[in-house]
Amino acid sequence: MEQQASTREGLTRWIDAQIVLSRRHMARCVSATGLTRERPEFFQKITPARGSIVADADARTQARPDYFFHWQRDSALVMAAFEALRRMNAMGEISDPFPDFVAFSAELGRLDGRELLRAGRIGRTGDPQLAKYLRRPADLAQAHGDRLRGEARFNPDGTLDILVWARPQFDGPALRAMALLQRTDASPNNAQERELLGGDLDFLTRMSREPCFDLWEERFGHHYHTRLVALAALRRGEAWRLARRETLAARSYRRAADRLAAELDTHWSAAQGHYLAAAKAKGANPRDLDAAIILAVVQARLLSGRHSPLDPRAQATLVKLEDFFGQAFEINRNRLNGHGVLFGRFPGDGYYGGGIFPLTACAAAGFHYRLAALLRKGAALARSADNALFLARCGVPAEGEPATASAERMIARGDSMLDAMRHLVAEDGSLPEQFDKTTGKPASSPDLAMSHAVFVLAAAARREAIG
C-alpha cells in the first residue's frame, strides 16, 4: 500500500507539472496572430486570426504533415480543456480564450463558397500534379449556410479550405456544443455563445440521420463516435432549452437523441464481443475494433446506462482493445511491470506507422477515471458475461466489495496507463500526434494541440475521481 501511495504521489506531481506545460503548448496555438504559414504551391499565405486554433503551431513551409488549420473537432477539444482548467483554477497566466473563439467560430458561419466562385478566388496551383488536390467548383458552391458546420477544417485566417478533404464531418459541432454547454455558469447572458450553441444543436438535429466521415477522416458512413457525441450534446441541449422554456426545440432534440440511442444499440456485435465503429458493416472488418469507441464514451460523459463508462458492453470493448494493442505494439509487450497498455487507433492503422496516440491513450485512462467517479457517487457496477473479463482484470472480486474500493481499482488502472505514457513524454512537455509503437519516439506532428487537450481532460477526470 505504501508503494502504491508513493507511485500515485509521483504520478500526481508529474501530472501537475505537465498541466502547466500543456496549457502553454495549447496557448501557442490559440490566436497565433504572430505566425504565418506559406503554401507557395497553392499561392497561399496564412496568418491566423484572433480566436482561431491551429492544430499544430509549426508554421514552417516544409513542416509535414501540414496541420496549420483550424479543425472544428480539435478546436472544440482545446476549448473543453481550457474550460476544465478554468474549473480547476489552473489557468495560470493564460487569459480565457473562449470569447475570441466564439467570435471566430461565428464568423466562419458567414463564409460562402459561391462568393469565391463569383470572384474567381478559388484555389489554384502552378503544379499540374497538385491540381487533383484542389476542391472542385461544385464542392465549393455547396460551402455556405448550414453546410459550413459539416466542414472538417478552415484556414486559421478565417477562409475556406481550398483542398480536397474528408467532408462532411459532424462530430465537431457536437463537441463544440458540449464545450459551450459547460460554459453556462461563466457567461449565461452571452448572446453570441447562445446563438452559436443553438445553431450547433439545431444542426445536429437535422443531420442526425445523415452519414459522414469518421473522426479519423477515412471512412464514410454512420459511426459510433459521431452518433454518441451527437446524442450527448442533444441530451444536454434539451435540458438547456427547457431551462429557457423553449419547449419545441427541446422536444426536437429529444426525438433526435432517442433515435440516435436506438441506432447506437445496433453497433453492438455479440459475435465479436465489442461495439462496432461503423454501423451495418458488411462482414468482419478488423477496423471496427476502434479506440474511437472508448473516446466517444469518455467525451459523451453519460452518467448511466448504455454507452456510459458503466455499460458492460463499453467495458468489454475496452478489454478487446487492450488485448489487441497489448500484443500488437512492441512497446506494450516490453513495458515495465505495473505499466498499463497504451492505445493506438485500430488494427491495420498505417498512418505514420500507426502508433500510440495520446488521444486514445488518455481516453482509455479517462474511461477508468470517469467510471471511478461514478462509483464514488453511488453508482453500482453491473455484472454480466459481457464485462466479466473487464472486472476480473481490474481485480474486482465477484461480490462483497464496496463501491469505493472498486473505484480505487479503477483509478489505479487509469494511473497505470498515464504512468506508461509519462515515460514517453519529453522534458519540455511536448505531446505529439503519436508515439512510435516500437521505440516510443514522436511520430507525425511533434506537438499537437489536441494531444495536450485530451491529456488535460484526463487529468481533470482523475482529480474528480480522487476527490
PDB file of N, CA, C and O in Angstrom, residues 317-343:
ATOM      1  N   THR A 317     -15.609  -3.720 -24.734  1.00  0.00           N
ATOM      2  CA  THR A 317     -14.901  -3.158 -25.884  1.00  0.00           C
ATOM      3  C   THR A 317     -13.513  -2.679 -25.478  1.00  0.00           C
ATOM      4  O   THR A 317     -12.531  -2.883 -26.198  1.00  0.00           O
ATOM      5  N   LEU A 318     -13.416  -2.068 -24.311  1.00  0.00           N
ATOM      6  CA  LEU A 318     -12.116  -1.606 -23.829  1.00  0.00           C
ATOM      7  C   LEU A 318     -11.152  -2.776 -23.662  1.00  0.00           C
ATOM      8  O   LEU A 318      -9.973  -2.686 -24.033  1.00  0.00           O
ATOM      9  N   VAL A 319     -11.629  -3.892 -23.103  1.00  0.00           N
ATOM     10  CA  VAL A 319     -10.766  -5.059 -22.917  1.00  0.00           C
ATOM     11  C   VAL A 319     -10.293  -5.605 -24.262  1.00  0.00           C
ATOM     12  O   VAL A 319      -9.123  -5.991 -24.417  1.00  0.00           O
ATOM     13  N   LYS A 320     -11.199  -5.646 -25.241  1.00  0.00           N
ATOM     14  CA  LYS A 320     -10.807  -6.121 -26.576  1.00  0.00           C
ATOM     15  C   LYS A 320      -9.691  -5.248 -27.153  1.00  0.00           C
ATOM     16  O   LYS A 320      -8.726  -5.751 -27.738  1.00  0.00           O
ATOM     17  N   LEU A 321      -9.825  -3.950 -26.995  1.00  0.00           N
ATOM     18  CA  LEU A 321      -8.801  -3.026 -27.490  1.00  0.00           C
ATOM     19  C   LEU A 321      -7.497  -3.194 -26.714  1.00  0.00           C
ATOM     20  O   LEU A 321      -6.408  -3.192 -27.300  1.00  0.00           O
ATOM     21  N   GLU A 322      -7.607  -3.356 -25.419  1.00  0.00           N
ATOM     22  CA  GLU A 322      -6.423  -3.537 -24.585  1.00  0.00           C
ATOM     23  C   GLU A 322      -5.669  -4.806 -24.993  1.00  0.00           C
ATOM     24  O   GLU A 322      -4.431  -4.800 -25.102  1.00  0.00           O
ATOM     25  N   ASP A 323      -6.404  -5.871 -25.246  1.00  0.00           N
ATOM     26  CA  ASP A 323      -5.762  -7.116 -25.661  1.00  0.00           C
ATOM     27  C   ASP A 323      -5.075  -6.957 -27.015  1.00  0.00           C
ATOM     28  O   ASP A 323      -3.963  -7.459 -27.214  1.00  0.00           O
ATOM     29  N   PHE A 324      -5.742  -6.254 -27.931  1.00  0.00           N
ATOM     30  CA  PHE A 324      -5.130  -6.080 -29.256  1.00  0.00           C
ATOM     31  C   PHE A 324      -3.854  -5.258 -29.171  1.00  0.00           C
ATOM     32  O   PHE A 324      -2.791  -5.681 -29.631  1.00  0.00           O
ATOM     33  N   PHE A 325      -3.942  -4.057 -28.576  1.00  0.00           N
ATOM     34  CA  PHE A 325      -2.764  -3.185 -28.543  1.00  0.00           C
ATOM     35  C   PHE A 325      -1.676  -3.748 -27.632  1.00  0.00           C
ATOM     36  O   PHE A 325      -0.493  -3.513 -27.864  1.00  0.00           O
ATOM     37  N   GLY A 326      -2.070  -4.501 -26.614  1.00  0.00           N
ATOM     38  CA  GLY A 326      -1.088  -5.104 -25.729  1.00  0.00           C
ATOM     39  C   GLY A 326      -0.178  -6.072 -26.448  1.00  0.00           C
ATOM     40  O   GLY A 326       1.001  -6.219 -26.104  1.00  0.00           O
ATOM     41  N   GLN A 327      -0.716  -6.727 -27.477  1.00  0.00           N
ATOM     42  CA  GLN A 327       0.071  -7.671 -28.253  1.00  0.00           C
ATOM     43  C   GLN A 327       0.648  -7.065 -29.527  1.00  0.00           C
ATOM     44  O   GLN A 327       1.755  -7.405 -29.942  1.00  0.00           O
ATOM     45  N   ALA A 328      -0.083  -6.157 -30.150  1.00  0.00           N
ATOM     46  CA  ALA A 328       0.337  -5.631 -31.448  1.00  0.00           C
ATOM     47  C   ALA A 328       1.485  -4.633 -31.346  1.00  0.00           C
ATOM     48  O   ALA A 328       2.287  -4.511 -32.280  1.00  0.00           O
ATOM     49  N   PHE A 329       1.580  -3.913 -30.221  1.00  0.00           N
ATOM     50  CA  PHE A 329       2.611  -2.887 -30.064  1.00  0.00           C
ATOM     51  C   PHE A 329       3.766  -3.436 -29.236  1.00  0.00           C
ATOM     52  O   PHE A 329       3.584  -3.813 -28.069  1.00  0.00           O
ATOM     53  N   GLU A 330       4.944  -3.447 -29.826  1.00  0.00           N
ATOM     54  CA  GLU A 330       6.113  -3.974 -29.122  1.00  0.00           C
ATOM     55  C   GLU A 330       6.380  -3.220 -27.826  1.00  0.00           C
ATOM     56  O   GLU A 330       6.785  -3.815 -26.818  1.00  0.00           O
ATOM     57  N   ILE A 331       6.138  -1.918 -27.841  1.00  0.00           N
ATOM     58  CA  ILE A 331       6.408  -1.123 -26.648  1.00  0.00           C
ATOM     59  C   ILE A 331       5.505  -1.542 -25.490  1.00  0.00           C
ATOM     60  O   ILE A 331       5.887  -1.432 -24.320  1.00  0.00           O
ATOM     61  N   ASN A 332       4.310  -2.047 -25.805  1.00  0.00           N
ATOM     62  CA  ASN A 332       3.436  -2.574 -24.756  1.00  0.00           C
ATOM     63  C   ASN A 332       3.903  -3.939 -24.280  1.00  0.00           C
ATOM     64  O   ASN A 332       3.854  -4.238 -23.079  1.00  0.00           O
ATOM     65  N   ARG A 333       4.366  -4.763 -25.193  1.00  0.00           N
ATOM     66  CA  ARG A 333       4.837  -6.094 -24.798  1.00  0.00           C
ATOM     67  C   ARG A 333       6.057  -6.005 -23.886  1.00  0.00           C
ATOM     68  O   ARG A 333       6.264  -6.865 -23.027  1.00  0.00           O
ATOM     69  N   ASN A 334       6.848  -4.951 -24.078  1.00  0.00           N
ATOM     70  CA  ASN A 334       8.090  -4.805 -23.307  1.00  0.00           C
ATOM     71  C   ASN A 334       7.958  -3.824 -22.145  1.00  0.00           C
ATOM     72  O   ASN A 334       8.957  -3.394 -21.579  1.00  0.00           O
ATOM     73  N   ARG A 335       6.729  -3.448 -21.812  1.00  0.00           N
ATOM     74  CA  ARG A 335       6.530  -2.445 -20.777  1.00  0.00           C
ATOM     75  C   ARG A 335       6.990  -2.963 -19.413  1.00  0.00           C
ATOM     76  O   ARG A 335       7.016  -4.174 -19.171  1.00  0.00           O
ATOM     77  N   LEU A 336       7.311  -2.018 -18.549  1.00  0.00           N
ATOM     78  CA  LEU A 336       7.729  -2.381 -17.187  1.00  0.00           C
ATOM     79  C   LEU A 336       6.542  -2.896 -16.389  1.00  0.00           C
ATOM     80  O   LEU A 336       5.379  -2.587 -16.691  1.00  0.00           O
ATOM     81  N   ASN A 337       6.815  -3.660 -15.365  1.00  0.00           N
ATOM     82  CA  ASN A 337       5.734  -4.155 -14.512  1.00  0.00           C
ATOM     83  C   ASN A 337       4.921  -3.000 -13.942  1.00  0.00           C
ATOM     84  O   ASN A 337       5.467  -2.005 -13.479  1.00  0.00           O
ATOM     85  N   GLY A 338       3.619  -3.158 -13.993  1.00  0.00           N
ATOM     86  CA  GLY A 338       2.740  -2.136 -13.440  1.00  0.00           C
ATOM     87  C   GLY A 338       2.303  -1.085 -14.442  1.00  0.00           C
ATOM     88  O   GLY A 338       1.392  -0.324 -14.170  1.00  0.00           O
ATOM     89  N   HIS A 339       2.964  -1.039 -15.606  1.00  0.00           N
ATOM     90  CA  HIS A 339       2.565  -0.058 -16.606  1.00  0.00           C
ATOM     91  C   HIS A 339       1.383  -0.578 -17.413  1.00  0.00           C
ATOM     92  O   HIS A 339       1.354  -1.745 -17.824  1.00  0.00           O
ATOM     93  N   GLY A 340       0.435   0.279 -17.654  1.00  0.00           N
ATOM     94  CA  GLY A 340      -0.735  -0.115 -18.417  1.00  0.00           C
ATOM     95  C   GLY A 340      -0.467  -0.129 -19.905  1.00  0.00           C
ATOM     96  O   GLY A 340       0.558   0.346 -20.391  1.00  0.00           O
ATOM     97  N   VAL A 341      -1.429  -0.661 -20.648  1.00  0.00           N
ATOM     98  CA  VAL A 341      -1.347  -0.727 -22.111  1.00  0.00           C
ATOM     99  C   VAL A 341      -1.651   0.644 -22.691  1.00  0.00           C
ATOM    100  O   VAL A 341      -2.601   1.310 -22.282  1.00  0.00           O
ATOM    101  N   LEU A 342      -0.845   1.051 -23.668  1.00  0.00           N
ATOM    102  CA  LEU A 342      -1.058   2.313 -24.372  1.00  0.00           C
ATOM    103  C   LEU A 342      -1.770   2.026 -25.690  1.00  0.00           C
ATOM    104  O   LEU A 342      -1.354   1.145 -26.453  1.00  0.00           O
ATOM    105  N   PHE A 343      -2.827   2.781 -25.953  1.00  0.00           N
ATOM    106  CA  PHE A 343      -3.702   2.506 -27.091  1.00  0.00           C
ATOM    107  C   PHE A 343      -3.268   3.263 -28.348  1.00  0.00           C
ATOM    108  O   PHE A 343      -2.747   4.376 -28.279  1.00  0.00           O
TER     109      PHE A 343
END
